[in-house]
Short mmCIF file of C-alpha atoms (C1' of nucleotides) in Angstrom, two decimals:
data_model
loop_
_atom_site.label_atom_id
_atom_site.label_comp_id
_atom_site.label_asym_id
_atom_site.label_seq_id
_atom_site.Cartn_x
_atom_site.Cartn_y
_atom_site.Cartn_z
CA MET A 141 115.87 85.87 138.08
CA THR A 142 114.51 84.69 141.56
CA GLY A 143 111.22 86.21 141.07
CA LEU A 144 112.55 89.80 140.91
CA LEU A 145 110.55 90.83 138.32
CA ALA A 146 107.28 89.38 139.67
CA ARG A 147 103.93 91.47 138.11
CA ARG A 148 100.18 91.13 136.73
CA GLY A 149 101.35 88.19 134.13
CA SER A 150 104.38 86.82 135.14
CA TRP A 151 104.86 85.56 131.10
CA GLN A 152 105.39 89.61 130.82
CA ALA A 153 108.02 89.76 133.29
CA ILE A 154 109.90 86.59 131.57
CA ARG A 155 109.41 88.03 128.38
CA ASP A 156 110.72 91.58 129.66
CA GLU A 157 113.69 89.35 131.19
CA VAL A 158 114.48 87.72 127.81
CA MET A 159 114.46 90.87 126.49
CA ARG A 160 116.80 92.56 129.19
CA ARG A 161 119.29 89.84 128.77
CA ILE A 162 119.15 90.56 124.31
CA ARG A 163 119.42 94.02 124.59
CA SER A 164 122.38 93.49 127.19
CA ARG A 165 123.79 91.16 125.09
CA GLU A 166 124.13 88.59 127.64
CA TRP A 167 122.31 86.66 124.59
CA LEU A 168 123.50 87.70 121.41
CA PRO A 169 121.95 87.54 118.19
CA GLY A 170 122.19 84.09 116.52
CA ALA A 171 122.74 82.43 119.84
CA ILE A 172 120.88 79.49 121.48
CA ILE A 173 119.08 80.35 124.77
CA PRO A 174 118.13 77.85 126.98
CA ASN A 175 115.29 75.43 126.45
CA GLU A 176 111.49 76.28 128.43
CA VAL A 177 112.53 73.58 130.91
CA GLU A 178 115.84 74.99 131.66
CA LEU A 179 113.91 78.95 131.68
CA ALA A 180 111.13 77.41 133.80
CA LEU A 181 113.57 76.23 136.40
CA ASP A 182 115.56 79.48 136.22
CA PHE A 183 112.42 81.53 136.41
CA GLY A 184 110.49 79.21 138.76
CA CYS A 185 107.53 78.83 136.97
CA ALA A 186 105.54 76.54 134.57
CA ARG A 187 106.91 75.76 131.19
CA ALA A 188 103.52 76.91 129.52
CA THR A 189 104.24 80.14 130.96
CA VAL A 190 108.00 80.23 129.55
CA ASN A 191 105.96 79.06 126.61
CA ARG A 192 103.93 81.92 126.50
CA ALA A 193 106.64 84.34 126.71
CA LEU A 194 109.03 82.94 123.97
CA ARG A 195 105.83 82.71 121.60
CA ASP A 196 105.43 86.19 122.23
CA LEU A 197 108.66 87.20 121.52
CA ALA A 198 108.73 84.82 118.33
CA ALA A 199 105.56 86.35 117.23
CA ALA A 200 107.31 89.85 117.41
CA GLY A 201 110.25 88.94 115.35
CA VAL A 202 112.92 88.94 118.51
CA LEU A 203 113.10 84.99 118.39
CA GLU A 204 112.93 82.18 116.08
CA ARG A 205 112.16 78.77 117.21
CA ARG A 206 112.12 75.53 115.86
CA ARG A 207 111.30 72.20 117.02
CA ARG A 208 114.35 69.99 118.06
CA ALA A 209 116.79 73.07 117.12
CA GLY A 210 116.04 75.22 120.34
CA THR A 211 115.25 79.00 120.07
CA ARG A 212 117.80 81.33 119.41
CA VAL A 213 117.84 85.28 119.51
CA ALA A 214 117.03 86.75 115.64
CA VAL A 215 120.10 87.85 113.84
CA ALA A 216 118.32 90.67 111.49
CA MET A 217 115.92 91.83 114.13
CA ALA A 218 114.91 94.66 112.59
CA GLY A 219 112.47 95.06 110.50
CA ARG A 220 108.45 94.29 110.81
CA ALA A 221 106.03 96.81 111.56
CA GLY A 222 102.35 97.10 112.12
CA PHE A 223 100.25 100.01 111.19
CA ASP A 224 96.81 101.26 110.46
CA ILE A 225 95.44 101.14 106.75
CA PRO A 226 94.58 104.72 106.11
CA VAL A 227 90.70 104.93 105.63
CA ILE A 228 90.44 107.82 103.69
CA HIS A 229 86.83 108.52 105.44
CA ARG A 230 88.55 108.77 108.58
CA ASP A 231 91.49 110.85 107.57
CA VAL A 232 89.72 113.32 106.43
CA GLU A 233 87.58 113.44 109.42
CA ALA A 234 90.38 113.53 111.76
CA ALA A 235 91.78 116.26 110.26
CA GLY A 236 88.81 117.68 111.16
CA GLN A 237 87.38 118.16 107.32
CA ARG A 238 84.35 117.31 105.63
CA TYR A 239 84.40 114.31 103.61
CA GLY A 240 82.71 113.82 100.48
CA TYR A 241 82.49 111.03 97.71
CA ARG A 242 81.80 111.15 94.18
CA LEU A 243 81.05 108.88 91.84
CA ILE A 244 82.75 110.14 88.19
CA ALA A 245 82.31 106.86 86.20
CA SER A 246 81.47 103.17 86.39
CA ARG A 247 81.96 100.85 83.38
CA ILE A 248 82.03 97.09 83.00
CA GLU A 249 85.41 96.71 80.40
CA LEU A 250 88.26 94.97 79.72
CA PRO A 251 91.35 96.10 82.03
CA PRO A 252 94.46 97.08 80.29
CA ALA A 253 97.04 93.96 80.61
CA GLU A 254 99.11 95.67 83.40
CA VAL A 255 95.68 95.87 85.30
CA ALA A 256 95.23 92.33 84.58
CA GLY A 257 98.52 91.33 85.56
CA ARG A 258 98.63 93.01 88.77
CA MET A 259 95.27 91.36 89.67
CA GLY A 260 96.78 87.92 88.71
CA LEU A 261 93.70 87.06 85.92
CA VAL A 262 93.06 86.87 82.20
CA PRO A 263 91.97 89.63 80.88
CA ARG A 264 87.94 89.53 81.34
CA GLU A 265 85.38 92.11 81.94
CA LEU A 266 85.39 93.54 85.42
CA LEU A 267 84.00 96.56 86.95
CA HIS A 268 86.12 100.03 86.26
CA LEU A 269 85.05 102.93 88.68
CA LEU A 270 86.54 106.44 88.45
CA ALA A 271 85.91 108.33 91.79
CA LEU A 272 86.63 111.34 93.75
CA HIS A 273 87.29 111.46 97.41
CA CYS A 274 86.69 115.19 98.80
CA ALA A 275 88.11 117.14 102.03
CA ASP A 276 85.82 120.10 102.84
CA GLY A 277 84.50 120.06 98.87
CA ARG A 278 88.38 120.34 97.48
CA PRO A 279 89.54 117.27 95.68
CA HIS A 280 91.60 115.02 98.12
CA VAL A 281 92.07 111.59 96.55
CA TYR A 282 91.47 110.64 92.78
CA GLU A 283 90.55 107.05 92.29
CA ASP A 284 91.28 104.48 89.70
CA ARG A 285 89.01 101.06 90.59
CA TRP A 286 89.36 97.53 88.98
CA ILE A 287 86.73 95.13 90.90
CA ASP A 288 86.25 91.45 89.53
CA PRO A 289 82.41 90.64 89.89
CA GLN A 290 83.04 86.95 89.59
CA VAL A 291 84.54 87.31 93.05
CA VAL A 292 82.28 89.71 94.43
CA PRO A 293 78.99 89.57 92.65
CA GLN A 294 76.69 91.26 95.10
CA ILE A 295 78.41 94.60 93.75
CA ARG A 296 76.39 94.58 91.11
CA GLU A 297 73.28 95.34 93.34
CA VAL A 298 75.23 98.11 95.33
CA ASP A 299 74.75 101.74 94.24
CA LEU A 300 78.08 103.01 94.61
CA ALA A 301 77.34 106.45 93.98
CA ARG A 302 76.06 106.62 97.38
CA ILE A 303 78.74 104.28 99.36
CA SER A 304 82.36 103.99 97.95
CA ALA A 305 83.34 100.92 96.63
CA ASN A 306 86.39 100.79 99.49
CA GLU A 307 83.45 101.36 102.24
CA TRP A 308 81.61 98.65 100.71
CA LEU A 309 83.81 96.10 100.34
CA VAL A 310 85.65 97.02 103.84
CA GLN A 311 82.21 95.92 105.15
CA HIS A 312 81.17 93.21 103.24
CA MET A 313 84.62 91.67 102.13
CA PRO A 314 86.74 91.75 105.40
CA PHE A 315 89.87 89.60 106.25
CA SER A 316 91.51 89.59 102.88
CA ALA A 317 95.57 89.85 102.25
CA GLY A 318 97.02 91.75 99.84
CA ASP A 319 99.95 93.96 98.79
CA MET A 320 100.48 97.63 98.68
CA GLY A 321 102.91 100.20 96.93
CA ILE A 322 103.53 103.80 97.14
CA SER A 323 105.23 105.61 94.70
CA ALA A 324 105.92 109.46 93.53
CA VAL A 325 104.65 110.77 90.35
CA VAL A 326 103.92 113.56 88.30
CA ALA A 327 100.18 114.14 88.41
CA GLY A 328 99.73 114.00 85.04
CA GLU A 329 96.17 112.99 83.68
CA ALA A 330 95.33 112.90 87.29
CA ALA A 331 95.57 116.67 87.70
CA GLY A 332 92.33 117.47 85.48
CA ARG A 333 90.35 115.43 88.75
CA LEU A 334 92.54 116.89 91.45
CA ASP A 335 92.56 120.10 90.26
CA VAL A 336 96.02 120.44 90.38
CA ALA A 337 98.95 121.61 87.60
CA ALA A 338 100.14 118.62 85.66
CA ALA A 339 103.67 118.80 87.06
CA GLU A 340 102.89 118.21 90.34
CA PRO A 341 104.26 115.71 92.34
CA LEU A 342 101.67 113.36 93.95
CA LEU A 343 101.89 110.37 96.18
CA LEU A 344 100.05 107.24 94.05
CA LEU A 345 99.27 104.51 96.14
CA GLU A 346 97.97 101.18 94.33
CA ARG A 347 96.92 98.23 96.44
CA SER A 348 95.28 95.20 95.37
CA THR A 349 93.18 93.25 97.24
CA TRP A 350 92.97 89.24 97.73
CA SER A 351 90.60 86.48 99.23
CA ASP A 352 90.86 83.25 99.23
CA GLY A 353 93.48 83.36 96.52
CA ARG A 354 91.40 85.46 94.07
CA ALA A 355 91.88 89.27 93.60
CA ILE A 356 88.94 91.17 94.26
CA THR A 357 90.17 94.61 93.49
CA PHE A 358 92.70 96.85 92.26
CA VAL A 359 92.68 100.31 93.06
CA ARG A 360 94.99 103.28 92.08
CA GLN A 361 94.53 106.39 94.52
CA TYR A 362 96.32 109.79 93.55
CA PHE A 363 96.71 111.92 96.53
CA ALA A 364 96.59 115.72 96.67
CA PRO A 365 99.43 117.53 96.39
CA GLY A 366 101.09 117.78 100.06
CA HIS A 367 99.65 114.62 101.49
CA ARG A 368 101.21 112.69 104.02
CA ILE A 369 100.95 109.11 104.88
CA GLU A 370 101.11 108.45 108.10
CA MET A 371 101.86 105.47 110.05
CA ARG A 372 103.10 104.61 113.62
CA LEU A 373 105.45 101.94 114.11
CA ALA A 374 104.59 99.65 116.48
CA ALA A 375 107.82 98.06 118.25
CA PRO A 376 108.11 94.34 118.97
CA LEU A 377 108.43 95.67 122.73
CA ALA A 378 107.24 99.06 123.87
CA GLY A 379 110.35 100.34 125.96
CA MET B 182 80.53 71.55 115.72
CA THR B 183 80.93 67.88 117.22
CA GLY B 184 85.11 68.12 116.50
CA LEU B 185 84.19 68.63 112.74
CA LEU B 186 87.33 70.77 111.89
CA ALA B 187 90.12 68.80 114.09
CA ARG B 188 93.34 69.87 113.03
CA ARG B 189 97.13 70.12 114.20
CA GLY B 190 95.71 72.35 116.65
CA SER B 191 92.61 72.53 118.01
CA TRP B 192 92.80 75.99 118.90
CA GLN B 193 93.05 76.97 114.89
CA ALA B 194 90.07 75.20 114.38
CA ILE B 195 88.21 76.94 117.11
CA ARG B 196 89.48 80.39 115.18
CA ASP B 197 88.43 78.87 112.21
CA GLU B 198 84.93 78.17 112.86
CA VAL B 199 84.51 81.21 114.80
CA MET B 200 85.96 83.29 111.95
CA ARG B 201 83.48 81.04 109.70
CA ARG B 202 80.83 82.23 112.03
CA ILE B 203 81.52 85.64 111.56
CA ARG B 204 81.78 85.75 108.04
CA SER B 205 78.21 83.88 106.91
CA ARG B 206 76.93 86.78 109.87
CA GLU B 207 75.99 84.02 112.06
CA TRP B 208 77.45 86.39 114.67
CA LEU B 209 77.29 90.32 113.45
CA PRO B 210 79.59 92.97 114.13
CA GLY B 211 79.12 94.54 117.51
CA ALA B 212 77.17 91.33 118.88
CA ILE B 213 78.34 89.63 121.88
CA ILE B 214 79.29 86.42 121.16
CA PRO B 215 79.25 83.08 124.19
CA ASN B 216 81.71 83.32 126.77
CA GLU B 217 84.73 81.36 126.93
CA VAL B 218 82.87 78.66 129.23
CA GLU B 219 79.89 78.18 126.78
CA LEU B 220 82.08 77.60 123.76
CA ALA B 221 84.48 75.08 125.66
CA LEU B 222 81.26 72.89 126.20
CA ASP B 223 80.35 73.42 122.93
CA PHE B 224 83.59 72.78 121.16
CA GLY B 225 84.15 70.00 123.51
CA CYS B 226 87.50 71.17 125.00
CA ALA B 227 88.88 72.92 127.93
CA ARG B 228 88.51 76.75 128.55
CA ALA B 229 92.26 77.60 127.61
CA THR B 230 91.97 76.15 124.33
CA VAL B 231 89.43 78.71 123.70
CA ASN B 232 91.02 81.08 125.40
CA ARG B 233 93.80 81.12 122.69
CA ALA B 234 91.82 80.95 119.83
CA LEU B 235 89.81 84.24 121.07
CA ARG B 236 93.02 85.73 121.84
CA ASP B 237 94.50 85.35 118.62
CA LEU B 238 91.48 86.79 117.10
CA ALA B 239 91.23 89.74 119.33
CA ALA B 240 94.99 90.27 118.52
CA ALA B 241 94.43 90.34 114.98
CA GLY B 242 91.15 93.18 115.63
CA VAL B 243 88.74 90.46 114.85
CA LEU B 244 87.10 90.24 118.32
CA GLU B 245 86.95 92.87 120.92
CA ARG B 246 87.07 91.44 124.45
CA ARG B 247 86.89 93.15 127.90
CA ARG B 248 86.58 91.26 131.44
CA ARG B 249 83.02 91.02 132.65
CA ALA B 250 81.80 92.78 129.35
CA GLY B 251 82.26 89.67 127.57
CA THR B 252 83.49 89.08 123.81
CA ARG B 253 82.06 91.12 120.90
CA VAL B 254 82.67 91.19 117.08
CA ALA B 255 84.80 94.16 116.06
CA VAL B 256 82.77 96.72 114.43
CA ALA B 257 85.24 98.24 112.27
CA MET B 258 87.44 95.28 111.73
CA ALA B 259 89.17 96.60 108.78
CA GLY B 260 92.06 98.29 109.30
CA ARG B 261 95.43 96.54 110.43
CA ALA B 262 98.58 95.54 108.52
CA GLY B 263 101.40 94.27 109.03
CA PHE B 264 104.72 95.07 106.76
CA ASP B 265 108.59 94.99 106.97
CA ILE B 266 110.30 98.16 107.32
CA PRO B 267 112.00 98.72 104.02
CA VAL B 268 115.77 98.35 104.80
CA ILE B 269 117.55 99.61 101.98
CA HIS B 270 120.68 97.52 102.04
CA ARG B 271 118.47 94.30 101.46
CA ASP B 272 116.01 96.35 99.01
CA VAL B 273 118.95 97.04 96.34
CA GLU B 274 120.41 93.81 96.96
CA ALA B 275 117.30 91.70 96.50
CA ALA B 276 117.22 93.56 93.14
CA GLY B 277 120.33 91.85 92.17
CA GLN B 278 121.90 95.40 92.45
CA ARG B 279 125.31 96.04 94.15
CA TYR B 280 124.81 97.80 97.47
CA GLY B 281 127.06 100.88 98.27
CA TYR B 282 127.01 103.36 100.99
CA ARG B 283 128.78 106.88 101.20
CA LEU B 284 128.83 109.42 104.15
CA ILE B 285 128.60 113.08 102.88
CA ALA B 286 128.92 114.72 105.76
CA SER B 287 128.91 115.00 109.38
CA ARG B 288 128.76 117.72 112.00
CA ILE B 289 127.61 118.51 115.35
CA GLU B 290 125.17 121.08 114.96
CA LEU B 291 121.64 122.93 116.19
CA PRO B 292 118.54 121.25 114.59
CA PRO B 293 116.79 123.88 112.82
CA ALA B 294 112.78 124.01 115.19
CA GLU B 295 111.34 121.75 112.82
CA VAL B 296 113.32 118.74 113.05
CA ALA B 297 113.52 119.44 116.98
CA GLY B 298 109.71 119.45 117.09
CA ARG B 299 109.67 116.09 115.73
CA MET B 300 112.15 114.92 118.32
CA GLY B 301 110.49 116.28 120.48
CA LEU B 302 112.98 118.12 122.26
CA VAL B 303 114.60 121.49 122.93
CA PRO B 304 117.02 122.29 120.47
CA ARG B 305 120.35 121.05 121.31
CA GLU B 306 123.29 120.22 119.27
CA LEU B 307 122.63 116.92 117.84
CA LEU B 308 125.00 114.74 115.53
CA HIS B 309 123.74 115.58 111.58
CA LEU B 310 124.79 113.36 108.66
CA LEU B 311 124.15 113.19 105.07
CA ALA B 312 124.66 110.62 103.37
CA LEU B 313 123.94 108.54 99.92
CA HIS B 314 122.79 104.88 99.60
CA CYS B 315 123.75 103.79 96.03
CA ALA B 316 122.40 100.97 93.57
CA ASP B 317 125.18 99.68 91.36
CA GLY B 318 127.18 102.40 91.52
CA ARG B 319 124.04 104.98 90.86
CA PRO B 320 122.64 107.51 93.84
CA HIS B 321 119.42 105.10 95.31
CA VAL B 322 118.42 107.19 98.29
CA TYR B 323 119.71 110.65 99.57
CA GLU B 324 119.75 110.37 103.45
CA ASP B 325 119.66 113.33 105.76
CA ARG B 326 119.43 112.19 109.66
CA TRP B 327 119.65 113.62 112.93
CA ILE B 328 120.97 111.74 115.84
CA ASP B 329 121.00 112.47 119.78
CA PRO B 330 124.41 111.51 120.99
CA GLN B 331 122.68 112.06 124.51
CA VAL B 332 120.54 109.21 123.82
CA VAL B 333 123.12 107.12 121.55
CA PRO B 334 126.32 108.10 123.15
CA GLN B 335 128.41 105.02 121.47
CA ILE B 336 127.49 106.54 118.17
CA ARG B 337 130.48 109.06 118.35
CA GLU B 338 132.44 106.02 118.66
CA VAL B 339 131.30 104.76 115.34
CA ASP B 340 133.03 104.62 111.79
CA LEU B 341 130.01 105.95 109.99
CA ALA B 342 131.95 106.24 106.95
CA ARG B 343 132.21 102.56 106.69
CA ILE B 344 128.77 101.29 108.49
CA SER B 345 125.91 103.33 107.58
CA ALA B 346 124.17 105.22 110.91
CA ASN B 347 120.94 102.79 110.02
CA GLU B 348 122.50 99.39 110.27
CA TRP B 349 124.60 100.78 113.07
CA LEU B 350 121.31 101.78 114.97
CA VAL B 351 119.48 98.84 113.74
CA GLN B 352 122.27 96.73 115.09
CA HIS B 353 122.35 98.51 118.66
CA MET B 354 119.52 100.27 119.62
CA PRO B 355 116.75 97.46 117.98
CA PHE B 356 113.24 97.37 119.56
CA SER B 357 112.19 100.83 119.36
CA ALA B 358 109.07 102.53 118.35
CA GLY B 359 108.47 105.31 115.97
CA ASP B 360 106.72 106.71 113.45
CA MET B 361 107.07 107.23 109.56
CA GLY B 362 105.58 109.64 106.85
CA ILE B 363 105.58 109.38 103.45
CA SER B 364 105.06 112.19 101.17
CA ALA B 365 105.35 113.20 97.49
CA VAL B 366 108.23 116.32 96.63
CA VAL B 367 110.20 117.70 94.08
CA ALA B 368 113.35 116.84 93.81
CA GLY B 369 114.83 120.44 94.43
CA GLU B 370 118.06 120.12 96.32
CA ALA B 371 117.94 116.83 96.66
CA ALA B 372 118.11 116.70 93.21
CA GLY B 373 121.80 117.52 92.91
CA ARG B 374 122.62 114.41 95.66
CA LEU B 375 120.73 111.74 93.26
CA ASP B 376 121.71 113.51 89.95
CA VAL B 377 118.06 114.16 88.79
CA ALA B 378 116.15 116.91 87.53
CA ALA B 379 115.15 119.80 90.24
CA ALA B 380 111.45 119.17 88.89
CA GLU B 381 111.26 115.45 89.22
CA PRO B 382 108.82 113.74 91.59
CA LEU B 383 110.72 111.61 94.69
CA LEU B 384 109.30 109.85 97.81
CA LEU B 385 110.38 111.12 100.62
CA LEU B 386 110.29 109.23 103.65
CA GLU B 387 110.27 110.50 107.19
CA ARG B 388 111.07 108.55 110.17
CA SER B 389 111.26 109.16 113.96
CA THR B 390 112.80 106.34 116.01
CA TRP B 391 112.15 106.45 119.94
CA SER B 392 113.46 104.40 122.52
CA ASP B 393 112.35 104.75 125.98
CA GLY B 394 110.42 107.99 125.44
CA ARG B 395 113.33 109.79 124.18
CA ALA B 396 113.77 110.31 120.14
CA ILE B 397 117.05 108.70 119.07
CA THR B 398 116.89 109.63 115.66
CA PHE B 399 115.00 111.78 112.83
CA VAL B 400 115.53 110.90 109.27
CA ARG B 401 114.56 112.14 105.94
CA GLN B 402 115.32 109.49 103.06
CA TYR B 403 114.64 111.09 99.42
CA PHE B 404 114.21 107.80 97.04
CA ALA B 405 115.14 108.14 93.81
CA PRO B 406 112.32 108.43 90.78
CA GLY B 407 110.76 105.45 89.99
CA HIS B 408 111.15 103.84 93.56
CA ARG B 409 108.24 102.03 94.64
CA ILE B 410 107.96 101.33 98.66
CA GLU B 411 106.00 97.79 98.63
CA MET B 412 104.22 96.25 101.59
CA ARG B 413 102.78 92.68 101.82
CA LEU B 414 99.94 93.28 103.72
CA ALA B 415 98.88 90.23 106.32
CA ALA B 416 95.39 89.97 106.90
CA PRO B 417 93.90 89.36 110.34
CA LEU B 418 93.30 85.64 108.81
CA ALA B 419 94.80 83.96 105.72
CA GLY B 420 91.97 82.59 103.59
"C1'" DA C 102 78.08 91.30 144.05
"C1'" DA C 103 79.09 88.54 140.48
"C1'" DG C 104 80.31 87.47 135.71
"C1'" DT C 105 84.06 87.68 132.60
"C1'" DG C 106 88.53 87.48 130.85
"C1'" DG C 107 93.85 86.64 132.00
"C1'" DT C 108 96.58 84.05 133.83
"C1'" DC C 109 99.12 80.35 135.98
"C1'" DT C 110 99.80 75.18 136.99
"C1'" DA C 111 101.64 69.89 136.77
"C1'" DG C 112 101.33 66.69 133.96
"C1'" DA C 113 100.65 64.69 129.73
"C1'" DC C 114 100.94 63.74 124.79
"C1'" DC C 115 102.48 64.92 119.71
"C1'" DA C 116 104.61 66.45 116.00
"C1'" DC C 117 108.36 67.84 113.80
"C1'" DG C 118 113.35 68.14 112.49
"C1'" DT C 119 117.72 67.46 113.62
"C1'" DC C 120 121.06 64.59 114.79
"C1'" DA D 259 115.96 58.28 117.62
"C1'" DC D 260 115.05 61.68 120.22
"C1'" DG D 261 114.89 66.34 122.47
"C1'" DT D 262 112.67 70.49 121.13
"C1'" DG D 263 108.57 73.49 120.65
"C1'" DG D 264 103.19 72.92 120.18
"C1'" DT D 265 99.62 72.20 122.31
"C1'" DC D 266 95.61 70.63 125.48
"C1'" DT D 267 93.79 69.79 130.01
"C1'" DA D 268 91.26 70.20 134.69
"C1'" DG D 269 91.52 73.47 138.05
"C1'" DA D 270 92.41 77.60 140.22
"C1'" DC D 271 92.56 81.92 141.68
"C1'" DC D 272 92.63 86.54 140.12
"C1'" DA D 273 91.79 91.28 138.03
"C1'" DC D 274 88.62 93.86 136.12
"C1'" DT D 275 84.12 96.27 134.96
"C1'" DT D 276 80.04 96.04 134.81
"C1'" DT D 277 75.58 95.58 136.95
#
DNA sequence: AAGTGGTCTAGACCACGTC
DNA sequence: ACGTGGTCTAGACCACTTT
């Protein structure tokens, strides 16, 4: 490609050209593509520029790169996506509704074995919170949360009746990893909290959050009937 | 930091040091941090190396960078996450079960207004597929899919009784953007397909996929009771 | 107008893992 | 062992946006 695709950043042009060759099946999944030096000659640029483009595609999962082994087109190039973790506060307000939060209960107690297991710790006393998030005064999300005060000692001094544990954690314990599971359940015992029939199907979101190998919190959130968790899927490349 | 954190890549050491300063509240959310030249002097490295580190953090959402305005610590540094799009085939086999696929119906017909709306097009004839994904011979996911043959003309020549539309699309129309919604519903009309009671709560995943501004496909997937969609949350930084 | 990040270069050395 | 990607440098020019 003799400089055809020149743009603002030539590494983007290179990335696009590589993508084109993959899409057009000029470079098949699993096949090794030319090395950086060859591509740099081909594209008439520095190797660092090619490196930038290929690194970008590797990060997006389109390419697989290994020293000495070279760069190949990923075989199962389907799966990764990015989305924004739903933040209830913003969710509600984005829908043009007034957000409300109410702490129902706050106790220090032993978690059931399942919760302890999810948090990967031997049962010991944790902070247990029950809370309700409201939209325009109506129950929106019922939340059952466990927090390990040994990992987040400052939590003892927070007035959790005023600020939701989630918002406080987000502000003071950021950058954590975690896992999340979504399932459908019958309202059951959460029905009373959300003011719905016990047979109503609810979305249950379970999330555990980790910092430095230690579980910070585990939360179960029951969403009011009809709620929809939405996410935009970010493609490896727009186009 | 006089070379204290030297590692394999010094840009990673710089990234870690910047993170440390943010975590320790040495640099507060919203505050401007020193520019690249200053940091390069501070760290005793080339500006490009600092740039690499800061670009990485900006991509992770930890920093916000603007020309001329400088680099500042992001205020709402909570939200982004990454996960792998659930691929039913792999899901089932990862659970040690045998995957099966069965095409129930395939028709060319006009979509209901809601589907047309989701795909952002005026109603015209689309390919409509009903299919069942099985695990160990038992119904696992019931799928109701619409495909626009004007966007994917090759689909007409595919034997969709043998390969699922999803797998074919993934292989031949990769790298697309889209949006996804998850909700809880009662089994209702999907109950018969999944062989469950009509009142059973099911997870409904709706996804529309776009390529180049045009909708490729819109699919509703009803998961068998008890199914859980899991995702690992990728933190901006491990640690 | 001027300062900041964005990018490119040409060359170099290094680390890793395959051969 | 040696080829490949990973990274770093020192300098340069450019693009954007705020002052």
